[in-house]
Short mmCIF file of C-alpha atoms and ligand atoms in Angstrom, two decimals:
data_model
loop_
_atom_site.label_atom_id
_atom_site.label_comp_id
_atom_site.label_asym_id
_atom_site.label_seq_id
_atom_site.Cartn_x
_atom_site.Cartn_y
_atom_site.Cartn_z
CA MET A 1 112.41 160.42 232.41
CA PRO A 2 110.11 161.47 228.39
CA LYS A 3 110.45 164.56 229.52
CA VAL A 4 113.75 164.23 229.80
CA LYS A 5 113.89 162.31 226.21
CA ASN A 6 111.68 165.04 224.68
CA LYS A 7 113.95 167.91 226.43
CA ILE A 8 117.24 166.39 224.91
CA ILE A 9 115.49 166.31 220.98
CA LYS A 10 113.73 168.81 221.64
CA LYS A 11 117.29 170.63 222.01
CA VAL A 12 118.26 168.25 219.24
CA GLN A 13 115.49 170.47 216.63
CA GLU A 14 116.68 173.23 217.21
CA LYS A 15 120.43 172.55 217.08
CA LYS A 16 120.00 171.26 214.00
CA ALA A 17 117.29 174.34 212.58
CA LYS A 18 120.17 177.41 213.99
CA VAL A 19 122.88 175.89 211.68
CA ALA A 20 120.21 174.75 208.69
CA GLY A 21 118.00 178.27 208.21
CA VAL A 22 114.77 175.67 207.73
CA PRO A 23 113.44 173.50 209.96
CA GLU A 24 114.80 169.94 210.00
CA LEU A 25 112.34 168.56 211.95
CA ILE A 26 112.51 164.68 213.11
CA ASN A 27 110.40 162.22 211.48
CA GLU A 28 109.30 160.99 214.26
CA PRO A 29 106.09 163.18 216.88
CA ILE A 30 107.70 163.82 219.27
CA LYS A 31 104.39 163.14 222.12
CA SER A 32 104.27 166.27 223.88
CA ASN A 33 101.49 167.47 226.15
CA LYS A 34 97.91 165.93 225.98
CA LYS A 35 96.07 169.49 225.04
CA THR A 36 98.10 168.84 221.87
CA PRO A 37 96.67 167.53 218.94
CA GLN A 38 98.21 164.01 218.20
CA LEU A 39 98.17 162.43 214.56
CA VAL A 40 95.64 159.36 213.78
CA ARG A 41 97.24 155.98 214.17
CA GLY A 42 99.04 154.97 210.65
CA PHE A 43 99.31 158.56 209.78
CA LYS A 44 102.03 160.71 209.16
CA ASP A 45 102.82 163.92 208.42
CA ILE A 46 105.55 164.67 205.45
CA LEU A 47 107.93 167.21 206.90
CA PRO A 48 110.42 169.43 205.33
CA SER A 49 113.20 166.77 205.18
CA GLU A 50 111.30 164.50 203.29
CA GLN A 51 109.88 166.57 200.76
CA LYS A 52 112.87 165.60 198.34
CA TYR A 53 111.95 162.02 197.80
CA PHE A 54 109.37 162.96 196.77
CA ARG A 55 110.26 165.95 194.23
CA PHE A 56 112.46 163.72 192.95
CA ILE A 57 110.03 160.63 192.49
CA GLY A 58 107.18 163.33 191.08
CA ASN A 59 110.61 164.16 188.38
CA ARG A 60 111.14 160.39 187.87
CA LEU A 61 107.13 159.71 186.97
CA GLU A 62 106.25 163.43 185.27
CA SER A 63 109.53 161.80 182.96
CA LEU A 64 108.12 158.98 182.39
CA ALA A 65 105.19 159.65 181.30
CA GLN A 66 106.68 161.39 178.70
CA ASP A 67 108.78 158.94 177.81
CA TYR A 68 105.73 156.67 176.80
CA GLY A 69 102.57 158.95 176.08
CA PHE A 70 100.77 159.04 179.39
CA GLU A 71 98.12 161.76 179.57
CA LYS A 72 97.44 163.69 183.63
CA ILE A 73 94.38 162.23 185.50
CA ASP A 74 93.23 163.43 189.15
CA PRO A 75 90.16 161.49 190.42
CA PRO A 76 89.09 163.05 193.50
CA ILE A 77 89.63 161.32 196.32
CA LEU A 78 86.48 160.56 197.88
CA GLU A 79 84.36 158.47 195.63
CA GLU A 80 80.97 156.65 195.95
CA THR A 81 81.53 152.88 198.57
CA SER A 82 79.66 151.18 195.53
CA LEU A 83 82.73 151.90 193.13
CA PHE A 84 85.13 150.47 195.38
CA SER A 85 82.85 147.32 196.50
CA ARG A 86 81.72 146.46 192.38
CA ALA A 87 85.64 146.95 190.99
CA VAL A 88 87.57 145.79 194.12
CA GLY A 89 85.74 142.95 195.52
CA LYS A 90 83.44 142.94 197.91
CA GLU A 91 84.82 140.58 199.35
CA THR A 92 88.29 141.70 198.95
CA ASP A 93 90.70 142.59 202.10
CA ILE A 94 90.03 145.91 200.97
CA VAL A 95 86.98 145.81 201.12
CA SER A 96 85.81 144.31 203.47
CA LYS A 97 87.82 145.89 205.78
CA GLU A 98 90.39 148.66 205.44
CA MET A 99 87.96 151.06 203.93
CA PHE A 100 87.67 155.07 205.15
CA SER A 101 83.89 154.62 204.42
CA PHE A 102 81.15 157.15 206.38
CA GLU A 103 77.65 158.05 205.00
CA THR A 104 77.80 162.57 203.74
CA PRO A 105 75.30 164.76 205.60
CA GLY A 106 73.50 164.42 202.00
CA GLY A 107 73.13 160.31 202.80
CA GLU A 108 74.83 159.22 200.02
CA ARG A 109 77.73 156.06 201.54
CA VAL A 110 80.86 157.52 200.30
CA SER A 111 84.78 155.77 200.60
CA LEU A 112 88.32 157.03 201.01
CA ARG A 113 89.40 155.77 197.52
CA PRO A 114 91.84 153.06 199.03
CA GLU A 115 93.10 152.94 196.00
CA ALA A 116 93.08 154.53 192.07
CA THR A 117 92.39 152.60 189.31
CA ALA A 118 89.06 152.17 189.83
CA SER A 119 88.57 156.07 190.03
CA VAL A 120 90.13 155.93 186.21
CA VAL A 121 87.62 153.40 184.81
CA ARG A 122 84.93 155.68 186.26
CA ALA A 123 86.33 158.87 184.69
CA TYR A 124 86.97 156.75 181.35
CA ILE A 125 82.98 156.10 180.78
CA ASN A 126 81.73 159.17 182.56
CA HIS A 127 84.02 161.66 179.93
CA GLY A 128 83.59 159.11 177.04
CA MET A 129 86.76 158.63 176.84
CA LEU A 130 85.96 154.63 175.31
CA ASN A 131 84.94 157.49 171.68
CA LEU A 132 88.45 158.59 171.72
CA PRO A 133 91.04 157.35 170.17
CA GLN A 134 92.36 154.08 172.09
CA PRO A 135 94.42 153.04 174.17
CA VAL A 136 93.95 155.56 176.35
CA LYS A 137 96.97 156.42 177.91
CA LEU A 138 95.86 158.27 182.26
CA TYR A 139 98.68 158.28 184.90
CA TYR A 140 98.54 159.58 188.31
CA THR A 141 99.62 160.40 191.84
CA GLY A 142 98.91 161.09 194.93
CA PRO A 143 97.23 159.60 198.56
CA MET A 144 94.43 156.48 198.97
CA PHE A 145 93.69 155.60 202.17
CA ARG A 146 93.51 151.67 203.66
CA TYR A 147 92.69 151.24 206.98
CA GLU A 148 95.37 148.51 207.07
CA ARG A 149 97.80 147.82 210.80
CA PRO A 150 100.05 149.60 210.70
CA GLN A 151 104.10 148.78 210.26
CA SER A 152 106.74 150.24 208.32
CA GLY A 153 106.91 149.79 205.51
CA ARG A 154 102.94 150.50 205.20
CA TYR A 155 100.48 152.71 206.54
CA ARG A 156 96.97 153.76 206.64
CA GLN A 157 97.89 157.28 204.00
CA PHE A 158 100.31 156.06 201.32
CA SER A 159 101.27 157.83 197.99
CA GLN A 160 100.72 155.75 194.76
CA PHE A 161 101.03 156.86 191.50
CA GLY A 162 99.54 154.76 188.31
CA PHE A 163 99.36 154.09 184.84
CA GLU A 164 96.03 152.73 183.35
CA ILE A 165 95.87 151.80 179.48
CA LEU A 166 92.13 151.79 178.33
CA GLY A 167 90.79 150.38 175.23
CA ASP A 168 93.16 147.67 174.08
CA LYS A 169 94.79 144.72 174.85
CA HIS A 170 97.81 143.17 173.48
CA PRO A 171 100.26 141.72 174.70
CA VAL A 172 102.66 143.82 173.57
CA LEU A 173 101.15 146.19 175.93
CA ASP A 174 101.35 144.04 179.44
CA ALA A 175 105.24 143.38 178.23
CA GLN A 176 105.97 147.84 177.79
CA LEU A 177 103.96 147.95 181.43
CA ILE A 178 106.14 146.44 183.24
CA ILE A 179 109.27 147.52 180.76
CA LEU A 180 107.78 150.73 182.03
CA ALA A 181 107.90 150.00 186.27
CA ASN A 182 110.78 148.17 185.76
CA ASN A 183 112.62 151.29 183.96
CA PHE A 184 111.09 153.77 186.90
CA PHE A 185 113.09 151.90 189.96
CA GLN A 186 116.73 150.63 187.40
CA GLU A 187 116.45 154.43 187.09
CA ILE A 188 116.49 155.09 190.39
CA GLY A 189 119.14 153.31 191.77
CA LEU A 190 117.08 150.17 192.92
CA LYS A 191 117.89 146.51 192.11
CA THR A 192 114.37 144.87 191.97
CA SER A 193 112.76 141.23 190.69
CA VAL A 194 109.54 141.44 188.70
CA GLN A 195 106.96 138.45 189.74
CA ILE A 196 104.86 137.30 186.90
CA ASN A 197 102.11 135.26 186.93
CA SER A 198 98.11 135.06 184.41
CA ILE A 199 95.03 134.19 185.98
CA GLY A 200 93.22 133.85 183.59
CA CYS A 201 89.93 134.95 182.29
CA ALA A 202 85.93 134.01 183.49
CA VAL A 203 86.21 130.87 182.15
CA CYS A 204 89.37 128.86 183.24
CA ARG A 205 89.94 130.41 186.74
CA LYS A 206 86.31 128.98 187.43
CA GLU A 207 87.94 125.32 186.58
CA TYR A 208 90.60 126.32 187.65
CA LYS A 209 89.06 127.35 191.37
CA THR A 210 86.83 124.47 191.82
CA GLN A 211 90.54 121.68 191.92
CA LEU A 212 91.67 124.46 194.26
CA VAL A 213 89.36 124.42 196.48
CA ASN A 214 88.44 120.14 196.36
CA TYR A 215 92.65 119.86 196.81
CA TYR A 216 92.34 122.63 199.83
CA LYS A 217 89.59 120.36 201.17
CA THR A 218 91.74 117.33 201.74
CA GLN A 219 93.61 119.87 203.48
CA LYS A 220 91.34 121.94 205.67
CA ALA A 221 92.54 121.16 209.68
CA ASN A 222 95.58 122.12 208.59
CA LEU A 223 94.93 125.83 207.22
CA CYS A 224 95.08 129.25 209.37
CA VAL A 225 92.04 130.53 210.38
CA ASP A 226 91.93 133.31 208.13
CA CYS A 227 92.56 130.64 204.89
CA LYS A 228 89.93 128.21 206.43
CA GLU A 229 87.11 131.24 205.62
CA ARG A 230 89.13 132.00 202.51
CA LEU A 231 87.91 128.80 201.21
CA TYR A 232 84.03 129.89 200.16
CA LYS A 233 85.16 133.48 199.60
CA ASN A 234 87.91 133.92 197.99
CA PRO A 235 89.90 130.31 196.93
CA LEU A 236 92.50 132.72 194.73
CA ARG A 237 93.93 134.12 198.49
CA LEU A 238 94.03 130.85 199.27
CA LEU A 239 98.10 131.25 197.33
CA ASP A 240 98.40 134.45 198.77
CA CYS A 241 98.71 133.67 202.67
CA LYS A 242 102.43 134.47 204.32
CA GLU A 243 101.57 131.54 206.60
CA GLU A 244 104.60 129.08 207.17
CA LYS A 245 101.62 126.06 207.53
CA CYS A 246 99.76 126.41 204.67
CA SER A 247 102.49 128.01 202.54
CA ILE A 248 103.11 124.51 202.71
CA ILE A 249 100.02 122.91 201.35
CA LYS A 250 100.12 125.35 198.71
CA GLU A 251 103.12 124.39 197.89
CA GLU A 252 101.64 120.58 196.27
CA ALA A 253 98.37 122.77 195.19
CA PRO A 254 97.84 122.89 191.16
CA GLN A 255 99.09 126.09 189.23
CA ILE A 256 96.07 128.46 187.49
CA VAL A 257 98.92 128.32 184.19
CA ASP A 258 98.25 124.49 183.59
CA TRP A 259 94.50 125.76 183.60
CA LEU A 260 94.62 127.99 180.89
CA CYS A 261 92.35 128.31 177.62
CA ASP A 262 94.33 128.33 174.86
CA GLU A 263 93.39 131.77 174.06
CA CYS A 264 94.18 132.76 177.63
CA LYS A 265 98.04 130.29 177.19
CA ASN A 266 98.89 132.09 174.11
CA HIS A 267 98.13 136.10 175.59
CA PHE A 268 100.71 134.98 178.92
CA VAL A 269 103.17 133.26 176.23
CA LYS A 270 103.65 136.39 174.24
CA VAL A 271 104.04 138.56 176.84
CA LEU A 272 106.97 136.51 178.39
CA GLU A 273 108.37 136.22 174.91
CA PHE A 274 108.12 140.06 174.21
CA LEU A 275 110.14 140.73 178.19
CA ASP A 276 112.65 137.70 176.53
CA GLU A 277 112.91 141.01 173.57
CA VAL A 278 114.37 142.99 176.10
CA GLN A 279 116.17 140.91 178.56
CA LEU A 280 114.14 141.72 181.19
CA PRO A 281 114.83 138.58 183.62
CA TYR A 282 111.20 137.36 185.73
CA ASN A 283 110.00 135.55 188.35
CA LEU A 284 107.41 133.70 186.19
CA ASN A 285 105.62 132.58 190.39
CA PRO A 286 102.09 131.06 190.40
CA SER A 287 101.19 131.68 193.54
CA LEU A 288 100.95 135.04 192.50
CA VAL A 289 96.90 136.29 192.88
CA ARG A 290 97.00 139.67 193.68
CA GLY A 291 94.79 140.52 196.44
CA LEU A 292 91.79 143.35 194.39
CA ASP A 293 89.52 141.15 192.51
CA TYR A 294 89.33 143.32 189.26
CA TYR A 295 92.25 141.59 187.49
CA THR A 296 92.65 138.89 184.03
CA ASN A 297 95.12 137.26 182.65
CA THR A 298 98.44 139.43 183.01
CA VAL A 299 99.58 140.12 187.02
CA PHE A 300 102.54 141.32 187.95
CA GLU A 301 104.29 143.13 190.85
CA ILE A 302 107.79 144.38 191.90
CA TRP A 303 109.56 143.26 194.63
CA PRO A 304 113.02 144.70 195.93
CA GLU A 305 115.98 141.72 195.23
CA GLY A 306 116.39 139.79 197.92
CA GLU A 307 112.64 139.82 200.05
CA GLU A 308 110.83 138.08 197.89
CA LYS A 309 109.38 136.01 201.47
CA LYS A 310 108.21 139.30 203.11
CA SER A 311 104.71 140.66 202.50
CA GLN A 312 104.74 144.53 203.10
CA SER A 313 107.53 144.14 200.47
CA ALA A 314 105.87 144.16 196.76
CA LEU A 315 106.90 148.22 195.24
CA CYS A 316 104.37 147.61 193.04
CA GLY A 317 101.44 145.91 191.31
CA GLY A 318 99.46 145.44 188.37
CA GLY A 319 97.67 143.89 185.58
CA ARG A 320 95.34 143.40 182.89
CA TYR A 321 91.42 144.39 184.49
CA ASP A 322 89.68 143.61 181.09
CA ASN A 323 86.37 143.01 182.26
CA LEU A 324 86.69 145.99 184.53
CA ILE A 325 85.02 148.28 182.23
CA GLU A 326 81.91 146.70 181.12
CA LEU A 327 81.77 145.36 185.32
CA LEU A 328 81.59 149.64 186.15
CA GLY A 329 79.11 150.39 182.93
CA GLY A 330 80.31 150.93 180.46
CA ARG A 331 81.35 148.64 177.39
CA PRO A 332 83.26 145.53 176.96
CA THR A 333 86.38 147.34 177.02
CA PRO A 334 90.22 146.00 177.75
CA ALA A 335 92.74 147.27 179.40
CA LEU A 336 95.42 147.04 182.15
CA GLY A 337 98.11 148.98 184.65
CA VAL A 338 100.49 149.88 187.20
CA SER A 339 100.42 151.46 190.54
CA VAL A 340 103.89 152.39 192.65
CA GLY A 341 104.37 152.47 195.92
CA ILE A 342 105.53 155.77 197.07
CA GLU A 343 106.39 155.23 201.07
CA ARG A 344 107.88 152.16 200.54
CA THR A 345 110.08 153.01 197.52
CA ILE A 346 111.40 155.30 199.61
CA LEU A 347 112.13 152.71 202.53
CA LYS A 348 113.81 151.76 200.27
CA LEU A 349 115.82 153.99 199.11
CA LYS A 350 116.94 155.00 202.61
CA GLU A 351 117.83 151.33 203.76
CA LEU A 352 120.24 151.60 201.24
CA ASN A 353 122.25 155.04 201.52
CA ILE A 354 121.11 156.07 197.98
CA GLU A 355 121.89 160.18 196.83
CA ILE A 356 118.59 161.51 196.11
CA PRO A 357 119.61 165.16 195.03
CA ASP A 358 118.45 168.41 196.58
CA ARG A 359 116.70 171.49 196.03
CA GLU A 360 117.78 173.33 193.05
CA LYS A 361 120.86 174.75 194.13
CA ARG A 362 121.44 178.14 195.25
CA ASP A 363 124.10 180.64 193.74
CA ILE A 364 124.38 183.73 195.69
CA PHE A 365 123.87 184.58 199.22
CA VAL A 366 122.53 188.27 200.72
CA ALA A 367 124.40 189.44 204.09
CA GLN A 368 123.33 192.03 205.60
CA LEU A 369 124.14 194.00 209.11
CA GLY A 370 122.42 196.98 210.64
CA GLU A 371 118.23 197.64 209.55
CA ALA A 372 119.36 200.48 207.12
CA ALA A 373 121.56 197.27 205.22
CA ARG A 374 118.22 195.08 205.98
CA LYS A 375 116.64 198.36 204.20
CA LYS A 376 118.90 198.17 201.07
CA CYS A 377 119.31 194.32 200.75
CA LEU A 378 116.11 193.43 200.73
CA PRO A 379 114.75 195.07 196.93
CA LEU A 380 118.52 193.84 196.61
CA TYR A 381 117.78 190.01 196.99
CA GLU A 382 114.46 190.74 194.56
CA SER A 383 115.90 192.32 191.64
CA LEU A 384 118.72 189.33 192.02
CA ARG A 385 115.79 187.11 191.69
CA LYS A 386 113.96 188.80 188.59
CA GLU A 387 117.61 188.11 186.83
CA GLY A 388 117.65 184.45 186.88
CA ILE A 389 120.23 184.30 189.56
CA ARG A 390 119.89 181.69 191.81
CA VAL A 391 119.60 183.39 195.41
CA ALA A 392 119.08 182.41 198.92
CA GLU A 393 118.57 184.87 201.91
CA ASN A 394 117.99 185.27 205.99
CA PHE A 395 116.82 187.82 206.31
CA SER A 396 115.35 187.79 209.93
CA LYS A 397 118.48 186.84 211.49
CA ASP A 398 120.92 189.99 212.86
CA GLY A 399 124.91 188.13 213.01
CA LEU A 400 126.73 187.54 210.11
CA LYS A 401 128.17 185.00 211.44
CA ALA A 402 124.69 182.85 211.59
CA GLN A 403 124.67 183.90 208.22
CA LEU A 404 127.32 182.89 206.62
CA GLU A 405 127.07 179.76 208.22
CA ILE A 406 123.47 179.16 206.57
CA ALA A 407 125.01 180.36 203.09
CA GLY A 408 128.03 177.43 203.79
CA LYS A 409 125.26 174.95 203.97
CA LEU A 410 123.77 176.01 200.92
CA GLY A 411 126.96 175.90 199.39
CA VAL A 412 126.84 178.53 197.34
CA ARG A 413 129.69 179.86 195.40
CA TYR A 414 128.81 183.34 196.62
CA SER A 415 127.82 185.31 199.60
CA LEU A 416 126.96 189.43 198.80
CA ILE A 417 127.69 191.20 202.30
CA LEU A 418 126.40 194.48 203.40
CA GLY A 419 127.04 196.58 206.83
CA GLN A 420 126.91 199.99 207.95
CA LYS A 421 131.33 201.05 205.67
CA GLU A 422 129.63 200.46 202.43
CA LEU A 423 126.22 201.81 203.00
CA SER A 424 127.82 204.90 203.80
CA GLU A 425 130.36 203.74 200.83
CA GLY A 426 128.24 202.57 198.05
CA THR A 427 129.90 198.86 198.17
CA ILE A 428 129.27 195.94 198.99
CA LEU A 429 131.46 193.04 199.96
CA LEU A 430 131.11 190.18 197.16
CA ARG A 431 132.52 186.84 199.90
CA ASP A 432 133.94 184.20 197.58
CA MET A 433 132.42 181.28 199.84
CA GLU A 434 135.99 178.56 198.40
CA ALA A 435 138.48 180.12 198.29
CA GLY A 436 137.06 182.93 201.24
CA VAL A 437 138.85 186.26 199.91
CA GLN A 438 136.75 189.39 199.49
CA GLU A 439 136.30 192.42 196.86
CA THR A 440 134.95 195.61 197.47
CA LEU A 441 131.34 196.00 194.85
CA ASN A 442 130.16 198.83 193.15
CA PHE A 443 126.91 198.61 194.94
CA ASN A 444 124.77 200.15 191.66
CA LYS A 445 127.11 197.80 189.92
CA VAL A 446 125.90 194.81 191.50
CA ILE A 447 124.05 192.61 189.59
CA LYS A 448 125.71 192.67 186.22
CA GLU A 449 129.29 192.00 188.83
CA VAL A 450 127.16 189.02 190.29
CA LYS A 451 126.10 187.80 186.27
CA LYS A 452 130.26 188.39 185.48
CA ARG A 453 131.43 185.76 187.64
CA LEU A 454 128.73 183.63 187.77
CA GLU A 455 129.02 183.00 183.71
CA ASN A 456 132.87 183.00 184.33
CA GLN A 457 132.53 180.14 186.42
P1 HAM B 1 98.23 147.35 195.51
O1 HAM B 1 99.02 146.11 194.79
O2 HAM B 1 96.79 147.13 196.16
O3 HAM B 1 97.85 147.48 193.99
O4 HAM B 1 99.50 149.05 195.79
C1 HAM B 1 100.42 148.99 195.04
C2 HAM B 1 101.14 149.12 195.49
O5 HAM B 1 101.17 150.26 197.18
C3 HAM B 1 101.50 148.69 196.65
O6 HAM B 1 103.06 147.26 195.94
C4 HAM B 1 102.83 149.37 198.47
O7 HAM B 1 103.66 149.25 197.75
C5 HAM B 1 101.50 150.34 198.13
N1 HAM B 1 100.57 150.45 199.19
C6 HAM B 1 99.64 149.41 198.86
N2 HAM B 1 99.30 149.70 199.96
C7 HAM B 1 99.69 150.26 201.45
C8 HAM B 1 100.11 150.84 203.13
N3 HAM B 1 99.05 150.35 203.05
N4 HAM B 1 100.79 151.48 203.03
C9 HAM B 1 101.77 151.41 202.05
N5 HAM B 1 101.69 151.78 200.49
C10 HAM B 1 100.97 150.37 199.86
C11 HAM B 1 97.09 148.88 193.68
O8 HAM B 1 97.04 149.53 193.88
C12 HAM B 1 95.62 148.25 192.33
N6 HAM B 1 95.30 149.14 192.11
C13 HAM B 1 97.50 148.84 190.60
C14 HAM B 1 96.67 148.45 189.84
C15 HAM B 1 97.25 149.92 188.94
N7 HAM B 1 96.56 147.22 189.18
C16 HAM B 1 96.14 148.01 187.77
N8 HAM B 1 96.56 149.41 187.89
#
């Protein structure tokens, strides 16, 4: 049975490829015979049909970075394991369960990066960016790796883009970062809700943790297995548990905002006031604690509107990490950042059928009939391209019908057609694809004529 299904899928692929002229591959890989290597679980090919989404998001990212004054940084994908255990935290799920770590032949313990903030901070310290005018505003994009249980919206390799602001503690920056991230989703057509909380500084959080643990100890018998462990290893994460019985217990738990010291409270109030100034709605979410240990004060996530309850629904997350630079050996320096999950954003765009602009449109298609015509069309294509005309072709095809079908698919305005007759007469046909009419042009004047028509349309 699977063999028959595979055959049918293959036929559909072949048919699509014939019509489009470009490989329109189906995203779910066909299970082929055992000799063919398969994808590693949780990993994906990003096929040609997916690329327009990545291009679209990449373009939006570049324009946001320009508007808000961020410079690009490309940290490596592989880092010393200790960078993440120190920055993200030994007891976090990311470090304790989800890293792809191994030893190099030279004996170094390294990990594929599960996130990029730690790398940006390392680079900031390594390259003496502390001595540049502050804040230093950096952005990045690329793959991250986490050994999580794969499911929709959760992969073992996924892409993020992110913005980090290092060297300034003003609350206006917290608000501006949230505005920036929210603008990204608004501008690509997604409706979202901003979730925000403050988890205070080391001092007030310590006091709060004691209260939290005391409360949860009274409920210990009713907690899930993971939460029983969290109670001792990472109590803040108790608030993050999605198990129903733990959610009920959470409702009565002490809230951190009631335990913030004056400085942390003032900072948080100012962030909220700035958000109010731009009338950005937010949800004060007392159980938002984030899964990485480096945060201080403001934390936030942006969720798709109406999806507040799903655990893997956050489109982006971020916050302040005022102690991280010092923790990694730099001088005390406040900082904050946000990272957006690109695949999750794409899933949402697709779910809502939001139109994404395709590749830059082509204006003209060059079609040829026969080997002699092909030889003339190859340099003609190059000349048209050099003149800045957006031109397409499919020179390996023989039949005119197949070529014009491709031209139609690409939505070009004109096709140039060179056959035996035109070759011998020194002419070429120009077909208006919309009107379906053709005229004969002098081959030597074709570039000038095409330009004239494209300018007048
Ligand atoms: P994070 O919340 O771990 O934060 O990840 C940010 C976003 O990456 C998530 O909201 C989600 O969209 C996406 N994401 C995370 N894990 C997966 C996965 N397994 N599959 C697909 N998408 C995923 C950070 O990474 C921090 N570095 C954010 C930050 C920047 N904080 C300060 N600066």
